[in-house]
Short mmCIF file of C-alpha atoms in Angstrom, two decimals:
data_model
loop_
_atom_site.label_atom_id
_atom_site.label_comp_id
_atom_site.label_asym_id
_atom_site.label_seq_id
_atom_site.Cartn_x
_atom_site.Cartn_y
_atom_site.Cartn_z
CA UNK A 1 66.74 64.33 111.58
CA UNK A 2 68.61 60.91 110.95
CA UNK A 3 70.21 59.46 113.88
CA UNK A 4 73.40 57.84 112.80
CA UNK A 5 75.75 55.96 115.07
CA UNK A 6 78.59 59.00 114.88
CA UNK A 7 76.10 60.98 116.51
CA UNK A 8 74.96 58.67 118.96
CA UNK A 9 77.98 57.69 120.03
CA UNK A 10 79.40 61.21 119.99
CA UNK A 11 81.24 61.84 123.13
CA UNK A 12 81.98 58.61 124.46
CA UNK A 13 85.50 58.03 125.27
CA UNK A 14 87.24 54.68 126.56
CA UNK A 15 86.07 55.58 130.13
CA UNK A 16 82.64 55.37 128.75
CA UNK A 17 80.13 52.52 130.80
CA UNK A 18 76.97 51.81 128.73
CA UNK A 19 74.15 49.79 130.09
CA UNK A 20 71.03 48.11 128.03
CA UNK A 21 68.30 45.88 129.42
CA UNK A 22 66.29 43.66 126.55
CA UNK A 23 62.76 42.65 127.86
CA UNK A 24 61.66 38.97 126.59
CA UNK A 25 58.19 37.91 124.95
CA UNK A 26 55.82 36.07 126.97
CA UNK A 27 56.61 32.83 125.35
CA UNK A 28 52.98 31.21 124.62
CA UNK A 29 52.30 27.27 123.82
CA UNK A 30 49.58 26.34 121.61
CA UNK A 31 48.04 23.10 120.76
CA UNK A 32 46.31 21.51 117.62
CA UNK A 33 43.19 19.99 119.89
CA UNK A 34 41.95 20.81 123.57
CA UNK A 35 40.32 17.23 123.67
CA UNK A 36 41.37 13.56 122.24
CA UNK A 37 39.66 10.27 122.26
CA UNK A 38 42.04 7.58 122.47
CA UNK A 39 41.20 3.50 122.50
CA UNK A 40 43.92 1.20 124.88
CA UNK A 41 45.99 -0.60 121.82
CA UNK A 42 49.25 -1.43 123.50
CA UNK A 43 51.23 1.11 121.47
CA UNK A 44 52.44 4.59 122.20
CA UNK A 45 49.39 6.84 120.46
CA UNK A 46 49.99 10.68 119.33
CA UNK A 47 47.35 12.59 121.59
CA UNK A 48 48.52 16.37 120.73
CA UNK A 49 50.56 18.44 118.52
CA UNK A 50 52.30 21.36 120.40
CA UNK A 51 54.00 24.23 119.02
CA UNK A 52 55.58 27.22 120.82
CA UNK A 53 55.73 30.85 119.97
CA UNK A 54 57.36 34.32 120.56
CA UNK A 55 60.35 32.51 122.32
CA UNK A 56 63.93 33.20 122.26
CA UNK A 57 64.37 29.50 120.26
CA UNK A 58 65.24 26.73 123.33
CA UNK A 59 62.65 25.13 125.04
CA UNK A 60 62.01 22.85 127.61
CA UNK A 61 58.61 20.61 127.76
CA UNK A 62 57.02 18.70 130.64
CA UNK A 63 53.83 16.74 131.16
CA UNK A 64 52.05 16.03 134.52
CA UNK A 65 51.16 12.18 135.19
CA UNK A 66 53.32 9.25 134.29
CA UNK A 67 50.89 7.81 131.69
CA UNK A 68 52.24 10.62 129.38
CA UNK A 69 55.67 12.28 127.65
CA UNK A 70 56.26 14.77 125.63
CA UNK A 71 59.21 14.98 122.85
CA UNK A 72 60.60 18.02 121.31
CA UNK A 73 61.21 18.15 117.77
CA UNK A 74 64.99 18.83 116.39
CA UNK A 75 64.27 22.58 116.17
CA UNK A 76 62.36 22.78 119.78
CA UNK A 77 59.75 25.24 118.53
CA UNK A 78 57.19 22.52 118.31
CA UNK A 79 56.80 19.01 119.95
CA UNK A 80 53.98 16.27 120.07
CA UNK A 81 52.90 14.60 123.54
CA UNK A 82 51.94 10.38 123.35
CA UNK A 83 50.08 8.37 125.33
CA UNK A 84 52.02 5.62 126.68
CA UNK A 85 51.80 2.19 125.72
CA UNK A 86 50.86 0.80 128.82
CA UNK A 87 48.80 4.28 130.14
CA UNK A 88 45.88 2.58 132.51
CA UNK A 89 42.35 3.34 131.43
CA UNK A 90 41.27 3.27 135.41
CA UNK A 91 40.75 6.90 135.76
CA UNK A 92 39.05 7.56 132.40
CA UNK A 93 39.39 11.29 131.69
CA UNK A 94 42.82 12.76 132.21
CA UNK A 95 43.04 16.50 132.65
CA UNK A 96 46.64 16.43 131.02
CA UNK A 97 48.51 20.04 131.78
CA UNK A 98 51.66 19.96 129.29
CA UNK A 99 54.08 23.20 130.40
CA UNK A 100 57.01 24.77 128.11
CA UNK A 101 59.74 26.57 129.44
CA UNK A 102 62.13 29.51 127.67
CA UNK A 103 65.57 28.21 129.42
CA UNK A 104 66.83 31.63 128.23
CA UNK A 105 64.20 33.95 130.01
CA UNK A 106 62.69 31.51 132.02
CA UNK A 107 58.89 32.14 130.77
CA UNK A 108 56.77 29.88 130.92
CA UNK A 109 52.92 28.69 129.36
CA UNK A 110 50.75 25.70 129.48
CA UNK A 111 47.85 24.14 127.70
CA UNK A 112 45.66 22.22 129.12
CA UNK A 113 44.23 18.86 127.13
CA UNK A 114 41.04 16.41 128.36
CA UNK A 115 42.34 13.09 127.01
CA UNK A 116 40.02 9.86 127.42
CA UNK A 117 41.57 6.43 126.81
CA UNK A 118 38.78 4.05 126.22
CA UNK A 119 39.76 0.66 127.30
CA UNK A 120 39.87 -2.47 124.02
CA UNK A 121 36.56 -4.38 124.35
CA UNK A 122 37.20 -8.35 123.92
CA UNK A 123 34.19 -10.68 123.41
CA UNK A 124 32.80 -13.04 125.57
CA UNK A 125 31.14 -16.54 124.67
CA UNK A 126 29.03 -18.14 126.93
CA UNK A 127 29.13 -22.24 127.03
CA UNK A 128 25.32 -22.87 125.99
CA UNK A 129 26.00 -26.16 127.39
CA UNK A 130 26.71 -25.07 131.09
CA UNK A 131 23.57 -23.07 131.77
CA UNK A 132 21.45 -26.17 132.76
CA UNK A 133 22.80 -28.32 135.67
CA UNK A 134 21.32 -31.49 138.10
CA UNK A 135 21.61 -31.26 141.48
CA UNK A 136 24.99 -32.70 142.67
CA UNK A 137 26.17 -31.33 145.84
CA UNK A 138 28.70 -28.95 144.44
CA UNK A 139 28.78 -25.64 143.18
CA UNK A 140 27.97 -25.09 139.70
CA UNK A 141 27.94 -21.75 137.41
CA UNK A 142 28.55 -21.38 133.81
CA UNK A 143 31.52 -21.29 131.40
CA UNK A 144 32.88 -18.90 129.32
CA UNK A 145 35.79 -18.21 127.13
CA UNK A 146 37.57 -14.96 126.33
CA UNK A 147 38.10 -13.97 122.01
CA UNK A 148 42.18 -14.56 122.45
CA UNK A 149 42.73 -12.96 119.30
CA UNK A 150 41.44 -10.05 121.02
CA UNK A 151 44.08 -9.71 123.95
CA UNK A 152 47.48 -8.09 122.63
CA UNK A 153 50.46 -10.72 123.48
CA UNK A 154 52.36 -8.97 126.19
CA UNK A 155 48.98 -8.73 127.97
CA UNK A 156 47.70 -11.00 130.69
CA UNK A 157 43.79 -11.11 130.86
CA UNK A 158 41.97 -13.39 133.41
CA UNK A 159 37.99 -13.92 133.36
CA UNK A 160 36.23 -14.95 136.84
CA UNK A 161 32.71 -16.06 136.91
CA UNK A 162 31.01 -15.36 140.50
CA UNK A 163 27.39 -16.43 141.57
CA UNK A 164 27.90 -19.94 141.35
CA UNK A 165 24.93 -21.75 143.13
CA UNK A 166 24.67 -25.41 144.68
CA UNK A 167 21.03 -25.89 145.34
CA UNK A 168 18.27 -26.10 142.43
CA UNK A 169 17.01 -23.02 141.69
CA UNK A 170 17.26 -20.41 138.87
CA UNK A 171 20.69 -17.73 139.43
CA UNK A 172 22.82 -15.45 137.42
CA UNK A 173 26.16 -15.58 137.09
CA UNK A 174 28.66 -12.59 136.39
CA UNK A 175 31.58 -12.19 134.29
CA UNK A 176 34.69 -10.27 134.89
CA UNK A 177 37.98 -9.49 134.11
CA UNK A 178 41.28 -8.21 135.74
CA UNK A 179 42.85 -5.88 133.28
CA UNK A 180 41.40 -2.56 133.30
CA UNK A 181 42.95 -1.46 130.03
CA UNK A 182 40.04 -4.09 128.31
CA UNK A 183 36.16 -4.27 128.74
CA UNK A 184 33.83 -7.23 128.10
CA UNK A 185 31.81 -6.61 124.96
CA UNK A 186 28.78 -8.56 125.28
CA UNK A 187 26.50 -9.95 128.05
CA UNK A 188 28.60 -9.95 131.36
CA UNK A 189 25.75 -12.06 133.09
CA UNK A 190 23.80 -15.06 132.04
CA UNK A 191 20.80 -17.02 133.58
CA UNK A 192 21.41 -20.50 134.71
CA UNK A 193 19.43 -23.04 136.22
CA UNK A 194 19.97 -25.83 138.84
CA UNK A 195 17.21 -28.95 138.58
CA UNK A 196 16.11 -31.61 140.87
CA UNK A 197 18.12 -34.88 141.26
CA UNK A 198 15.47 -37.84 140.15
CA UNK A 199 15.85 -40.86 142.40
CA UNK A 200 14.07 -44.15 141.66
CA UNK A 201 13.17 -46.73 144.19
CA UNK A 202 13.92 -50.58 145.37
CA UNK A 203 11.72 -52.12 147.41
CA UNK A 204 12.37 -54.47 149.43
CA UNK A 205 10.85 -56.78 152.91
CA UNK A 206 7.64 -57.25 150.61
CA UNK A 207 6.34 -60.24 152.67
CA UNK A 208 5.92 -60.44 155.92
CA UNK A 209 4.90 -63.37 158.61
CA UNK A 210 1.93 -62.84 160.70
CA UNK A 211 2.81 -61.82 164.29
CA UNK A 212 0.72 -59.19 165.36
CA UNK A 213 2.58 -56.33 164.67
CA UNK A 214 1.99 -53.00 161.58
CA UNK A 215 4.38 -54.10 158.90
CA UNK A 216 5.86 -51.89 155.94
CA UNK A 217 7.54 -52.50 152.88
CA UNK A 218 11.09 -51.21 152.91
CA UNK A 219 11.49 -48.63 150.05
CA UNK A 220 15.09 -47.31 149.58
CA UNK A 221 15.97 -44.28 147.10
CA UNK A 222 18.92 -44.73 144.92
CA UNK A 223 20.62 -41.87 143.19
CA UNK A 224 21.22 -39.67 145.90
CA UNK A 225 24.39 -37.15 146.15
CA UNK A 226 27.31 -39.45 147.46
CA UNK A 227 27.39 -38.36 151.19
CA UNK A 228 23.75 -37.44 151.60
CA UNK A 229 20.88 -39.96 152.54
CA UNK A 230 17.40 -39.61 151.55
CA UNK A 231 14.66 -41.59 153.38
CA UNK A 232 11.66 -41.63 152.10
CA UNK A 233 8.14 -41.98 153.74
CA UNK A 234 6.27 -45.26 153.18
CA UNK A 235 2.66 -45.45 153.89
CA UNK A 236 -0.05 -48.61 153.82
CA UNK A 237 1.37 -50.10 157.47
CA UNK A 238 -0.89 -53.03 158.37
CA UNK A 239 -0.92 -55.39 160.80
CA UNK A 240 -3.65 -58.40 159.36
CA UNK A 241 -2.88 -61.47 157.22
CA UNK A 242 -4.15 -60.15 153.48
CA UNK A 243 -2.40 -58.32 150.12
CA UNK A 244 -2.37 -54.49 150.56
CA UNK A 245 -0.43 -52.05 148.52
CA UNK A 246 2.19 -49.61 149.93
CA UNK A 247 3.03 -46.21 148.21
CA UNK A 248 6.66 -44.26 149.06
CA UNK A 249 6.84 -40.63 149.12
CA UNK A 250 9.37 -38.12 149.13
CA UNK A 251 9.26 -35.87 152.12
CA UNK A 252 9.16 -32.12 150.88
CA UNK A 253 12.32 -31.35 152.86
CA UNK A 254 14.57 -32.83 149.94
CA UNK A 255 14.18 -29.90 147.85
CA UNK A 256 16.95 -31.01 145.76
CA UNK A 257 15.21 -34.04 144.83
CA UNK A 258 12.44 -35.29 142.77
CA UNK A 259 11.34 -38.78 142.17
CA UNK A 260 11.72 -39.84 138.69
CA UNK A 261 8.95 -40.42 136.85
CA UNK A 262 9.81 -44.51 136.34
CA UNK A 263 9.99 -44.60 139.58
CA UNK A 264 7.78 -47.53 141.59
CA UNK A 265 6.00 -45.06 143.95
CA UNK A 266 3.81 -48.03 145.20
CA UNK A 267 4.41 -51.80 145.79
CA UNK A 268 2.13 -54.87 146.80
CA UNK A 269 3.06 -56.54 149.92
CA UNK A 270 1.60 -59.70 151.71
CA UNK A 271 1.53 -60.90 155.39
CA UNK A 272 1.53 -64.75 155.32
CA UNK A 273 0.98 -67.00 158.42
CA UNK A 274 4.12 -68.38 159.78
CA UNK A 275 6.62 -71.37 158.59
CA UNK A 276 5.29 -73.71 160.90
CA UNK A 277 1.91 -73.56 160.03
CA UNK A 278 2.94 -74.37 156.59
CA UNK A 279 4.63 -77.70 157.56
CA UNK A 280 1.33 -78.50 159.76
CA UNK A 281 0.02 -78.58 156.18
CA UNK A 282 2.77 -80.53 155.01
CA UNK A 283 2.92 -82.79 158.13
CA UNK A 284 -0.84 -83.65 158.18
CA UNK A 285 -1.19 -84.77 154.43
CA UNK A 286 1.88 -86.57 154.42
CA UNK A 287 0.36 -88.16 157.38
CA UNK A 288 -2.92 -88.81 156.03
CA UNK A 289 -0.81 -90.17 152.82
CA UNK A 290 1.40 -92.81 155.62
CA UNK A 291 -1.67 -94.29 156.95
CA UNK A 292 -3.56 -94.90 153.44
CA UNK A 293 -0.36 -96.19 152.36
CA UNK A 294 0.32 -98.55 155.24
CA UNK A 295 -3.41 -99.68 155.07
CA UNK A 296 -3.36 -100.26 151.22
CA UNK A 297 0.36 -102.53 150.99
CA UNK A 298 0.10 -103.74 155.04
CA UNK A 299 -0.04 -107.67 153.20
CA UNK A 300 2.83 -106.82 151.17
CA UNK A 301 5.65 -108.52 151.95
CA UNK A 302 8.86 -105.63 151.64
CA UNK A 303 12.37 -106.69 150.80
CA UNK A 304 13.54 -104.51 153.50
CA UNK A 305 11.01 -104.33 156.09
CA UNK A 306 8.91 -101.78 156.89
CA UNK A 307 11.94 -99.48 155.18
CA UNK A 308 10.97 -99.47 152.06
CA UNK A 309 7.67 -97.84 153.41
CA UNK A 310 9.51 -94.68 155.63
CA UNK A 311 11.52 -94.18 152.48
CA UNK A 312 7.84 -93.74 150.32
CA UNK A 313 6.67 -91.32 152.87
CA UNK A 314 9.88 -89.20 153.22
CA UNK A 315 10.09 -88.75 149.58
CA UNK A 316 6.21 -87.96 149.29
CA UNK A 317 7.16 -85.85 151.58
CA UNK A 318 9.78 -83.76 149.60
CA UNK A 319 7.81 -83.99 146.61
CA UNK A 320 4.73 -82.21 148.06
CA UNK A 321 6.71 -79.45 149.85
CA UNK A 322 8.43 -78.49 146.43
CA UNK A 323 5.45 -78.26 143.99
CA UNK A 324 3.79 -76.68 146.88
CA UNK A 325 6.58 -74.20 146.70
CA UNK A 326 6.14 -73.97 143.01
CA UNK A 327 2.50 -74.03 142.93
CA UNK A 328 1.97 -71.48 146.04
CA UNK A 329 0.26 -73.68 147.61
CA UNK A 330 1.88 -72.80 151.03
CA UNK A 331 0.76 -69.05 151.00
CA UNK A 332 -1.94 -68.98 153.41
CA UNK A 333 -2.61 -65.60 153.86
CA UNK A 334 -1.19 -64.02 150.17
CA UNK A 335 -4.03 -65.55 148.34
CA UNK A 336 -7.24 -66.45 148.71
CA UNK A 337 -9.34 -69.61 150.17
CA UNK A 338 -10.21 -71.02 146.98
CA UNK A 339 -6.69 -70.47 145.57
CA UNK A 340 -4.99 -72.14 148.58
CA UNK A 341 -7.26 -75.20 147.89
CA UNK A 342 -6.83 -75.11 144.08
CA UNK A 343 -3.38 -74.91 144.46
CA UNK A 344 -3.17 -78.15 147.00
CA UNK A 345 -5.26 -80.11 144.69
CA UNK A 346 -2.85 -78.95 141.19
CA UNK A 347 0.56 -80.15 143.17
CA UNK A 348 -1.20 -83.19 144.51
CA UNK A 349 -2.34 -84.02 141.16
CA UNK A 350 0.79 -83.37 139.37
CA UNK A 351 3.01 -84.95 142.00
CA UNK A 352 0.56 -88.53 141.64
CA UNK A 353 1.30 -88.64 137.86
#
């Protein structure tokens, strides 16, 4: 039969205590994806739509990790958790837990959601015209420049090449960057080379008077690093009167260096007989001129003495000592016998006319 409320409540006078005792739903949180791919863009991004059933109506949301939030819509029942702006890409994966609570019967439920947050690639250029460099005492590695258009503007993005190198060789060097919400798109490492410094070479101390002793041409490099000294090896020492060719090496220690290829690698020298043997030349045919001289005019009577005479043979004198010096007829020792005498006889020629 029908139960109506005269006949349940039949009986009950004012001194009548009645008890209930409701028992609540399991309240139970759904979500519209288990798993979201994100990429860093500097804005909040929508990772997850949440909505929440068999509830008494009021809810309360929270998400683990401070990358995240989660806001309730006006009516509570469903809500939608972001990625933050600025959430850091360091950890990759997140294992985000977001948990609803009834505040009337206290229940509670969670979903779980694998979120990745890829970071924003930016491009890298390479400076074609820093991956070839000549030795010069300093560190050297390429350049490179960031896309800026690439970087969002509240962001700060440094790039640091490492591996610079300082002695010639062949090296890599390595880009990198210090915000981990972007990644280098591109190659982070490019090949660079370090070459040889040329040098070229002044000689110098190319003629030498005979004393006895092994003599050298000096050869000096020029070029070198400021600060560093290169000395290069100089062979063809000799110690006898004669021409003789000297060649300059560079020692294999100076691995830095090369010698260029118009460089003078070898240079005649000569070792002549000394000064004073030259003016015994001088001496003895100026002599030899005096006494024909005095012989030929000795019946001359000079307006000034015998004068006139010392001034003849001082001045023959200067004359034969400078187209000597212009005729080489003074280097005994640089050139041969019949040189030295066909030089003597061209100045003494010339000088007579």
């Amino acid at each position: 039969s029908q139960v109506t409320t005269d006949t349940l409540f039949n009986g009950i006078d004012d001194n009548t205590v009645l008890y209930a005792h409701w028992t609540a739903n399991e309240v139970k949180l759904t979500s519209d994806t288990s798993s979201k791919t994100l990429v860093y863009n500097n804005i909040d991004q929508e990772v997850a739509k949440l909505t929440t059933i068999d509830g008494t109506g009021h809810y309360t949301y929270e998400v683990d990790g401070t990358d995240f939030e989660v806001i309730a819509d006006t009516d509570t029942e469903t809500a939608t958790v972001y990625a933050k702006a600025k959430a850091s890409v360091t950890n990759g994966i997140y294992k985000l837990t977001v948990t609803v609570t009834d505040e009337n019967s206290e229940k509670t439920s969670t979903v779980t959601i694998d979120v990745t947050i890829n970071p924003k690639q930016l491009h890298i250029t390479w400076d074609n015209n820093t991956l070839s460099f000549v030795y010069d005492g300093k560190d050297n590695a390429p350049t490179a420049s960031l896309t800026s258009s690439d970087i969002f503007a509240e962001d700060t993005v440094n790039l640091t090449i490492s591996g610079a190198k300082k002695d010639v060789g062949t090296y890599s060097a390595t880009a990198s960057i210090d915000n981990n919400n972007y990644v280098l798109d591109g190659d982070t490492s490019k090949s660079f080379n370090i070459t040889q410094r040329p040098l070229s070479i002044t000689w110098a101390n190319t003629e030498f008077t005979y004393d006895g002793q092994p003599h050298v041409p000096t050869a000096t490099a020029n070029n070198a690093v400021e600060g560093e000294t290169v000395t290069l090896t100089v062979t063809g020492e000799t110690t006898n009167v004669g021409e003789y060719t000297a060649e300059a090496k560079l020692p294999s220690t100076y691995t830095n260096y090369v010698l260029a290829e118009n460089a003078k690698t070898s240079e005649e020298f000569n070792k002549v007989l000394t000064f004073f043997m030259s003016m015994i030349v001088l001496v003895s045919l100026t002599v030899v001129f005096a006494f024909v001289w005095l012989e030929i005019n000795k019946d001359i009577i000079w307006a000034f003495d015998t004068r006139g005479n010392y001034l003849i043979i001082v001045l023959y004198f200067i004359m034969q000592y400078i187209f000597s010096r212009i005729y080489g007829a003074l280097k005994i020792g640089f050139y041969k016998v019949a040189d030295i005498v066909y030089s003597q006889m061209l100045t003494t020629i010339i000088k007579l006319e």
